[in-house]
Short mmCIF file of C-alpha atoms in Angstrom, two decimals:
data_model
loop_
_atom_site.label_atom_id
_atom_site.label_comp_id
_atom_site.label_asym_id
_atom_site.label_seq_id
_atom_site.Cartn_x
_atom_site.Cartn_y
_atom_site.Cartn_z
CA MET A 1 -2.74 39.83 87.07
CA ALA A 2 -3.66 36.20 87.67
CA ASP A 3 -1.62 33.89 89.88
CA SER A 4 2.04 33.95 88.85
CA LYS A 5 2.39 30.39 87.57
CA GLU A 6 5.21 29.33 85.25
CA VAL A 7 4.33 29.27 81.56
CA LYS A 8 6.40 27.01 79.34
CA ILE A 9 7.52 27.72 75.79
CA ALA A 10 8.24 25.52 72.79
CA LEU A 11 9.93 26.79 69.64
CA LEU A 12 8.93 25.08 66.40
CA THR A 13 11.45 25.34 63.54
CA GLY A 14 11.77 23.73 60.14
CA TYR A 15 11.83 24.71 56.50
CA LEU A 16 8.76 25.75 54.51
CA GLY A 17 6.45 22.80 53.91
CA ALA A 18 8.02 20.53 56.53
CA GLY A 19 4.73 20.27 58.46
CA LYS A 20 5.09 22.77 61.34
CA THR A 21 1.54 24.13 61.10
CA THR A 22 0.05 20.63 61.01
CA ILE A 23 1.98 19.71 64.17
CA LEU A 24 0.86 22.96 65.78
CA ASN A 25 -2.79 22.16 65.12
CA HIS A 26 -2.28 18.70 66.65
CA ILE A 27 -1.00 20.39 69.83
CA LEU A 28 -3.92 22.84 69.88
CA SER A 29 -6.46 20.04 69.46
CA ASN A 30 -5.18 18.16 72.52
CA THR A 31 -7.76 16.62 74.85
CA GLN A 32 -5.54 16.76 77.93
CA GLY A 33 -6.69 20.18 79.09
CA ILE A 34 -3.47 21.98 78.14
CA ARG A 35 -4.25 25.55 77.13
CA ALA A 36 -1.76 26.79 74.53
CA ALA A 37 -1.28 30.17 72.87
CA VAL A 38 0.52 30.52 69.56
CA ILE A 39 2.92 33.11 68.14
CA VAL A 40 3.44 32.73 64.41
CA ASN A 41 6.16 34.47 62.42
CA ASP A 42 5.82 34.68 58.64
CA ILE A 43 7.92 36.75 56.29
CA GLY A 44 5.53 38.83 54.19
CA GLU A 45 2.54 41.10 54.52
CA ILE A 46 0.10 38.21 54.98
CA ASN A 47 0.74 35.71 57.75
CA VAL A 48 -0.43 32.57 55.99
CA ASP A 49 0.32 30.18 58.85
CA ALA A 50 -1.66 32.24 61.37
CA SER A 51 -4.66 32.07 59.03
CA LEU A 52 -4.29 28.31 58.64
CA ILE A 53 -4.19 27.80 62.40
CA ARG A 54 -7.30 29.92 62.91
CA ASP A 55 -9.07 28.21 60.03
CA GLY A 56 -8.28 24.84 61.60
CA GLY A 57 -10.74 25.74 64.33
CA TYR A 58 -8.50 24.69 67.23
CA ALA A 59 -7.53 28.15 68.44
CA LYS A 60 -9.83 30.74 69.94
CA GLU A 61 -9.84 34.39 68.91
CA GLY A 62 -6.83 36.10 70.51
CA ASP A 63 -4.90 32.87 71.05
CA VAL A 64 -2.94 33.25 67.81
CA ILE A 65 -0.59 36.23 67.57
CA PRO A 66 0.80 36.91 64.07
CA LEU A 67 4.19 38.60 63.73
CA THR A 68 4.84 39.63 60.12
CA ASN A 69 7.32 41.41 57.88
CA GLY A 70 10.42 40.55 59.87
CA CYS A 71 12.43 37.85 61.55
CA LEU A 72 12.19 36.84 65.20
CA CYS A 73 15.98 36.84 65.48
CA CYS A 74 16.39 40.49 64.49
CA THR A 75 13.73 43.08 63.58
CA LEU A 76 10.93 41.45 65.57
CA SER A 77 12.89 40.42 68.68
CA ASN A 78 11.40 43.22 70.82
CA ASP A 79 7.90 42.41 69.57
CA LEU A 80 8.44 38.77 70.54
CA ALA A 81 9.43 39.66 74.10
CA LEU A 82 6.39 41.91 74.50
CA GLN A 83 4.03 39.25 73.18
CA LEU A 84 5.53 36.53 75.38
CA GLY A 85 5.14 38.74 78.44
CA ASP A 86 1.59 39.78 77.61
CA LEU A 87 0.44 36.20 76.93
CA ALA A 88 2.07 34.80 80.07
CA ASP A 89 0.62 37.55 82.27
CA THR A 90 -2.97 36.78 81.26
CA GLY A 91 -2.79 33.64 83.40
CA GLU A 92 -4.92 31.86 80.78
CA PHE A 93 -2.22 29.71 79.20
CA ASP A 94 -0.07 26.77 80.29
CA TYR A 95 2.05 26.87 77.19
CA ILE A 96 3.16 29.21 74.39
CA ILE A 97 4.12 27.70 71.04
CA ILE A 98 6.28 29.85 68.77
CA GLU A 99 6.25 28.82 65.13
CA ALA A 100 9.29 30.42 63.52
CA SER A 101 9.41 31.32 59.87
CA GLY A 102 10.97 28.59 57.76
CA ILE A 103 13.83 30.92 56.92
CA CYS A 104 14.77 31.97 60.47
CA GLU A 105 18.00 30.80 62.08
CA PRO A 106 17.29 28.92 65.33
CA ILE A 107 20.17 30.05 67.57
CA PRO A 108 19.52 33.85 67.54
CA ILE A 109 15.79 33.27 68.15
CA THR A 110 16.57 30.91 71.02
CA TYR A 111 19.00 33.40 72.49
CA ASN A 112 16.29 36.08 72.53
CA ILE A 113 13.74 33.72 74.09
CA SER A 114 16.22 32.45 76.69
CA ALA A 115 17.21 36.00 77.67
CA PHE A 116 13.55 36.91 78.21
CA CYS A 117 12.96 33.71 80.21
CA ASN A 118 15.96 34.47 82.44
CA GLN A 119 14.65 37.98 83.10
CA SER A 120 11.22 36.67 83.97
CA GLN A 121 12.65 34.39 86.66
CA HIS A 122 13.88 37.42 88.62
CA THR A 123 10.69 39.43 88.92
CA SER A 124 7.58 39.11 91.04
CA LYS A 125 5.57 41.50 88.86
CA HIS A 126 5.14 39.15 85.90
CA SER A 127 4.60 35.46 85.23
CA HIS A 128 7.68 33.32 84.99
CA VAL A 129 8.38 31.69 81.63
CA SER A 130 10.80 28.92 80.67
CA LEU A 131 11.92 27.43 77.37
CA ASP A 132 11.00 23.74 77.48
CA ASN A 133 11.65 22.35 73.99
CA ILE A 134 13.01 23.27 70.58
CA ILE A 135 11.35 21.12 67.93
CA ALA A 136 12.91 20.93 64.48
CA VAL A 137 10.67 19.43 61.80
CA VAL A 138 12.24 17.71 58.80
CA ASP A 139 10.52 16.68 55.57
CA CYS A 140 11.98 13.20 55.07
CA ALA A 141 11.56 12.97 51.30
CA ARG A 142 13.08 16.40 50.72
CA MET A 143 15.99 15.81 53.08
CA TYR A 144 16.75 12.42 51.60
CA ASP A 145 16.89 13.92 48.11
CA GLU A 146 19.08 16.72 49.42
CA PHE A 147 21.81 14.57 50.93
CA ASN A 148 21.59 11.35 48.94
CA GLY A 149 24.68 11.35 46.80
CA GLY A 150 25.41 15.01 47.64
CA LYS A 151 22.65 16.44 45.41
CA ALA A 152 21.60 20.02 46.10
CA LEU A 153 18.16 20.63 47.58
CA LEU A 154 17.28 23.01 44.75
CA ALA A 155 19.12 24.66 41.88
CA SER A 156 22.10 26.57 43.20
CA ASP A 157 21.65 30.29 43.58
CA ILE A 158 22.23 32.42 46.66
CA GLU A 159 18.78 32.04 48.20
CA GLU A 160 18.78 28.28 47.76
CA ASP A 161 22.25 28.00 49.23
CA ASP A 162 20.84 29.79 52.27
CA ILE A 163 18.05 27.21 52.43
CA GLU A 164 20.60 24.41 52.49
CA SER A 165 22.46 26.16 55.29
CA LEU A 166 19.28 26.75 57.30
CA LEU A 167 18.24 23.11 57.11
CA ILE A 168 21.54 22.05 58.61
CA GLN A 169 21.38 24.71 61.34
CA GLN A 170 17.87 23.61 62.28
CA ILE A 171 18.99 19.99 62.60
CA GLU A 172 22.04 20.97 64.62
CA PHE A 173 20.26 23.14 67.18
CA CYS A 174 17.22 21.45 68.67
CA SER A 175 16.20 19.18 71.53
CA THR A 176 13.54 17.21 69.62
CA LEU A 177 13.91 16.34 65.94
CA VAL A 178 10.76 15.27 64.11
CA LEU A 179 11.29 13.22 60.96
CA ASN A 180 7.97 13.98 59.32
CA LYS A 181 6.30 12.41 56.26
CA THR A 182 8.01 9.06 56.82
CA ASP A 183 5.39 7.47 54.58
CA LEU A 184 6.99 9.21 51.60
CA VAL A 185 10.31 7.37 51.89
CA THR A 186 11.31 3.71 52.04
CA ALA A 187 12.46 2.00 55.23
CA GLU A 188 16.02 1.97 53.91
CA GLN A 189 15.89 5.67 53.05
CA LEU A 190 14.55 6.48 56.52
CA THR A 191 17.35 4.51 58.19
CA GLU A 192 19.89 6.33 56.03
CA LEU A 193 18.36 9.72 56.87
CA GLU A 194 18.50 8.94 60.60
CA ALA A 195 22.19 8.14 60.17
CA LEU A 196 22.72 11.46 58.42
CA VAL A 197 20.91 13.31 61.19
CA ARG A 198 23.08 11.66 63.82
CA GLY A 199 26.09 12.73 61.79
CA LEU A 200 25.06 16.34 62.43
CA GLN A 201 23.22 16.14 65.76
CA ARG A 202 24.25 13.69 68.49
CA ASP A 203 21.81 14.24 71.35
CA ALA A 204 18.34 15.35 70.24
CA VAL A 205 15.42 12.95 70.67
CA ILE A 206 14.38 11.72 67.20
CA VAL A 207 10.66 11.15 66.61
CA GLU A 208 9.21 9.66 63.42
CA ALA A 209 5.84 10.95 62.21
CA GLN A 210 3.31 10.87 59.42
CA ASN A 211 1.15 13.93 58.80
CA GLY A 212 2.64 15.57 61.89
CA ASN A 213 0.87 13.14 64.21
CA ILE A 214 3.10 12.92 67.29
CA PRO A 215 2.42 12.02 70.94
CA LEU A 216 1.98 15.21 72.94
CA THR A 217 4.56 14.00 75.47
CA GLU A 218 7.26 14.32 72.79
CA LEU A 219 6.43 17.98 72.18
CA ILE A 220 5.42 19.75 75.39
CA ASN A 221 6.33 19.48 79.06
CA THR A 222 9.45 17.55 78.05
CA GLY A 223 12.07 19.36 80.15
CA ARG A 224 14.53 18.67 77.32
CA PHE A 225 15.92 22.08 76.49
CA ASP A 226 19.15 23.47 77.91
CA PHE A 227 20.93 26.15 75.86
CA ASP A 228 24.49 25.00 76.60
CA LYS A 229 23.67 21.34 76.02
CA ALA A 230 21.86 22.11 72.77
CA TYR A 231 24.80 24.16 71.50
CA ALA A 232 27.27 21.44 72.47
CA SER A 233 25.17 18.65 70.94
CA THR A 234 26.21 19.48 67.38
CA ALA A 235 28.50 16.87 65.92
CA TRP A 236 31.16 19.41 64.94
CA MET A 237 31.35 20.68 68.53
CA ASN A 238 31.59 17.12 69.85
CA ALA A 239 34.38 16.30 67.39
CA MET A 240 36.34 19.44 68.28
CA GLU A 241 36.22 18.56 71.98
CA HIS A 242 36.72 14.80 71.54
CA PRO A 243 38.63 14.25 68.27
CA GLU A 244 39.79 10.83 69.40
CA GLU A 245 36.26 9.40 69.56
CA HIS A 246 34.96 7.25 66.71
CA GLU A 247 31.68 7.82 64.89
CA ASP A 248 28.61 5.77 65.71
CA PRO A 249 28.50 2.44 63.82
CA GLU A 250 25.15 3.46 62.31
CA VAL A 251 26.72 6.63 60.94
CA LEU A 252 29.79 4.83 59.61
CA GLU A 253 27.57 2.34 57.77
CA TYR A 254 26.50 5.12 55.45
CA GLU A 255 30.02 6.59 55.24
CA ILE A 256 29.07 9.73 57.17
CA THR A 257 32.35 10.57 58.85
CA THR A 258 33.93 13.33 60.89
CA PHE A 259 37.51 14.49 61.18
CA VAL A 260 39.32 17.45 62.71
CA TYR A 261 41.93 19.28 60.63
CA LYS A 262 44.45 20.95 62.93
CA ARG A 263 47.55 22.81 61.73
CA ARG A 264 50.08 25.26 63.18
CA LYS A 265 50.69 27.03 59.86
CA PRO A 266 48.57 29.89 58.49
CA PHE A 267 46.55 29.68 55.28
CA ASP A 268 47.22 31.78 52.24
CA LEU A 269 43.71 33.21 51.92
CA LYS A 270 43.78 33.40 48.12
CA LYS A 271 44.77 29.74 47.79
CA LEU A 272 42.21 28.70 50.37
CA ASN A 273 39.41 30.58 48.59
CA GLU A 274 40.29 28.84 45.33
CA PHE A 275 40.32 25.43 47.01
CA VAL A 276 37.03 25.98 48.86
CA SER A 277 35.25 27.20 45.71
CA GLY A 278 35.76 23.80 44.11
CA TRP A 279 35.92 21.32 46.94
CA PRO A 280 33.83 18.13 46.93
CA LYS A 281 30.06 18.05 47.40
CA SER A 282 30.68 15.20 49.84
CA ILE A 283 31.36 17.84 52.51
CA ILE A 284 28.14 18.53 54.46
CA ARG A 285 29.41 20.77 57.25
CA VAL A 286 32.63 22.54 58.25
CA LYS A 287 33.14 24.80 61.23
CA GLY A 288 36.03 25.97 63.35
CA SER A 289 38.79 28.52 63.81
CA LEU A 290 41.06 29.69 61.01
CA TRP A 291 44.51 31.28 60.96
CA VAL A 292 45.39 33.27 57.83
CA ALA A 293 48.74 34.74 56.82
CA GLN A 294 47.17 37.99 55.61
CA ASP A 295 46.04 38.82 59.18
CA PRO A 296 48.21 36.65 61.47
CA ASP A 297 47.10 38.16 64.78
CA MET A 298 43.37 37.61 64.17
CA SER A 299 41.50 34.35 64.74
CA TYR A 300 38.68 33.84 62.23
CA VAL A 301 35.62 31.61 62.28
CA PHE A 302 35.18 29.53 59.13
CA GLU A 303 31.76 27.99 58.59
CA GLN A 304 30.33 26.07 55.65
CA ALA A 305 26.95 24.40 55.26
CA GLY A 306 26.08 23.05 51.85
CA LYS A 307 27.39 25.62 49.38
CA GLN A 308 27.23 28.60 51.73
CA VAL A 309 30.54 29.71 53.26
CA GLN A 310 30.96 32.28 56.03
CA PHE A 311 34.22 33.81 57.22
CA TYR A 312 34.36 36.37 60.03
CA GLU A 313 36.58 37.69 62.83
CA ASN A 314 36.53 35.91 66.18
CA GLY A 315 38.98 38.07 68.14
CA LEU A 316 42.74 38.39 68.40
CA PHE A 317 44.93 35.43 69.26
CA TYR A 318 46.12 35.66 72.87
CA ASP A 319 49.71 35.40 71.66
CA SER A 320 49.35 38.84 70.02
CA MET A 321 48.90 40.47 73.45
CA PRO A 322 51.77 42.26 75.23
CA LEU A 323 53.92 39.79 77.18
CA GLU A 324 52.85 40.90 80.67
CA ALA A 325 49.14 40.84 79.84
CA ARG A 326 49.51 37.48 78.11
CA GLU A 327 51.25 35.87 81.07
CA ALA A 328 48.60 37.20 83.44
CA LEU A 329 45.92 35.69 81.22
CA LEU A 330 47.67 32.31 81.10
CA ASP A 331 47.93 32.31 84.90
CA GLU A 332 44.21 33.09 85.05
CA LYS A 333 43.32 30.41 82.48
CA PRO A 334 45.83 27.58 82.93
CA GLU A 335 43.91 25.40 80.44
CA LEU A 336 45.29 27.61 77.66
CA ARG A 337 48.83 26.43 78.45
CA GLU A 338 47.87 22.84 77.60
CA ASP A 339 47.66 23.69 73.90
CA TRP A 340 50.20 26.52 73.87
CA ASP A 341 53.09 26.40 71.39
CA PRO A 342 56.41 27.89 72.58
CA ARG A 343 56.87 29.83 69.31
CA LEU A 344 53.33 30.28 67.98
CA GLY A 345 51.29 30.49 71.18
CA ASP A 346 47.62 29.82 70.44
CA ARG A 347 47.91 30.56 66.72
CA GLN A 348 46.46 27.62 64.81
CA THR A 349 43.71 26.36 62.53
CA LYS A 350 41.21 23.86 63.91
CA LEU A 351 38.37 22.82 61.60
CA CYS A 352 35.82 20.04 61.98
CA PHE A 353 34.61 18.36 58.77
CA ILE A 354 31.39 16.33 58.52
CA GLY A 355 30.55 14.65 55.26
CA ARG A 356 29.48 11.61 53.33
CA HIS A 357 31.92 9.58 51.22
CA MET A 358 34.67 12.08 52.09
CA ASP A 359 38.23 11.27 51.02
CA HIS A 360 40.00 12.43 54.19
CA LYS A 361 43.49 12.03 52.76
CA GLU A 362 42.70 14.00 49.62
CA LEU A 363 40.99 16.79 51.57
CA LYS A 364 43.89 17.15 54.00
CA ALA A 365 46.37 17.24 51.12
CA GLY A 366 44.33 19.94 49.38
CA LEU A 367 44.18 22.02 52.55
CA ASP A 368 47.88 21.53 53.24
CA ALA A 369 48.67 22.90 49.79
CA CYS A 370 47.01 26.17 50.84
CA LEU A 371 49.28 26.66 53.87
CA THR A 372 52.23 29.03 54.03
CA GLU A 373 55.05 29.76 56.49
CA TYR A 374 54.53 32.15 59.37
CA ILE A 375 57.19 34.83 59.61
CA PRO A 376 56.69 36.85 62.82
CA GLU A 377 57.40 40.55 62.81
CA ALA A 378 60.80 41.55 64.12
#
């Protein structure tokens, strides 16, 4: 094996047609002597993007590794780790660019990459690798149409709802956000889109681009990525931790607002389902913990992006534990006592809403109408 130098990684995300492959070819054509390998993930038997990169003439034979018929976050996760290790150990590359499929979720992929990077830091047998940047690419014209006035990106069926959800997840979880194809929108539309992005993602560096032409310094060797910081940079997470803070003036100008709905009563799940099925299109994003009367000891995660809604278990409330075990836990984690109710313990609903032209009062009233009384077991 060649000298064990550190090889850096960048993950490139973004929906189909956003311009990821064009940006990738710009990186590969650099004149700064940076030698980059590429891993491309396409869903399907033919890896179209890998062919386009090779046909662009910027990558040598063996520099582009196609991963097909699966997703990097699940079925291909082991393949990804093997390819990362093999590429890094050649000693021929300074950088590895991973172009994720347009329909892959960014957080599971990043988790897999980060886990491999952490393992590599504790061995002397293989090259060390580190995740340097997560780049989310946005098609400005498409995104403006999607969120302007609450219109759907495409006609609403299940797959297209998933697309809407993925776009929001990609914006939320990145360290560099590329607003591509700025020449296809007006200056006012671009300003409005930037406000929308900041309504979802507080901390990522925003870069404007035409035809994917971006300074190399914004893409590689940035030192921008940190998993915990990226996860906490989402606007809903910020609002949950700091509900007293006001939105940015730029965001407020376009009526993109955030509020936290917090209640100590459980929801009637049937009523809540009915309300959610018809609530306003002005809601862009909702996420948080949910307390339901039908299962009062279980805390649930409620998550909505566009028209897609997810609801799943997040573990039992601490208050449901036996008294002795609960008191020991509270002594171990005194911060829990700060928000502990004498009768209800930690049972509560806490949801963050992000939206445009939202009627906060009307939404809260609609949610309140879905609440019911909690009657503890004797």
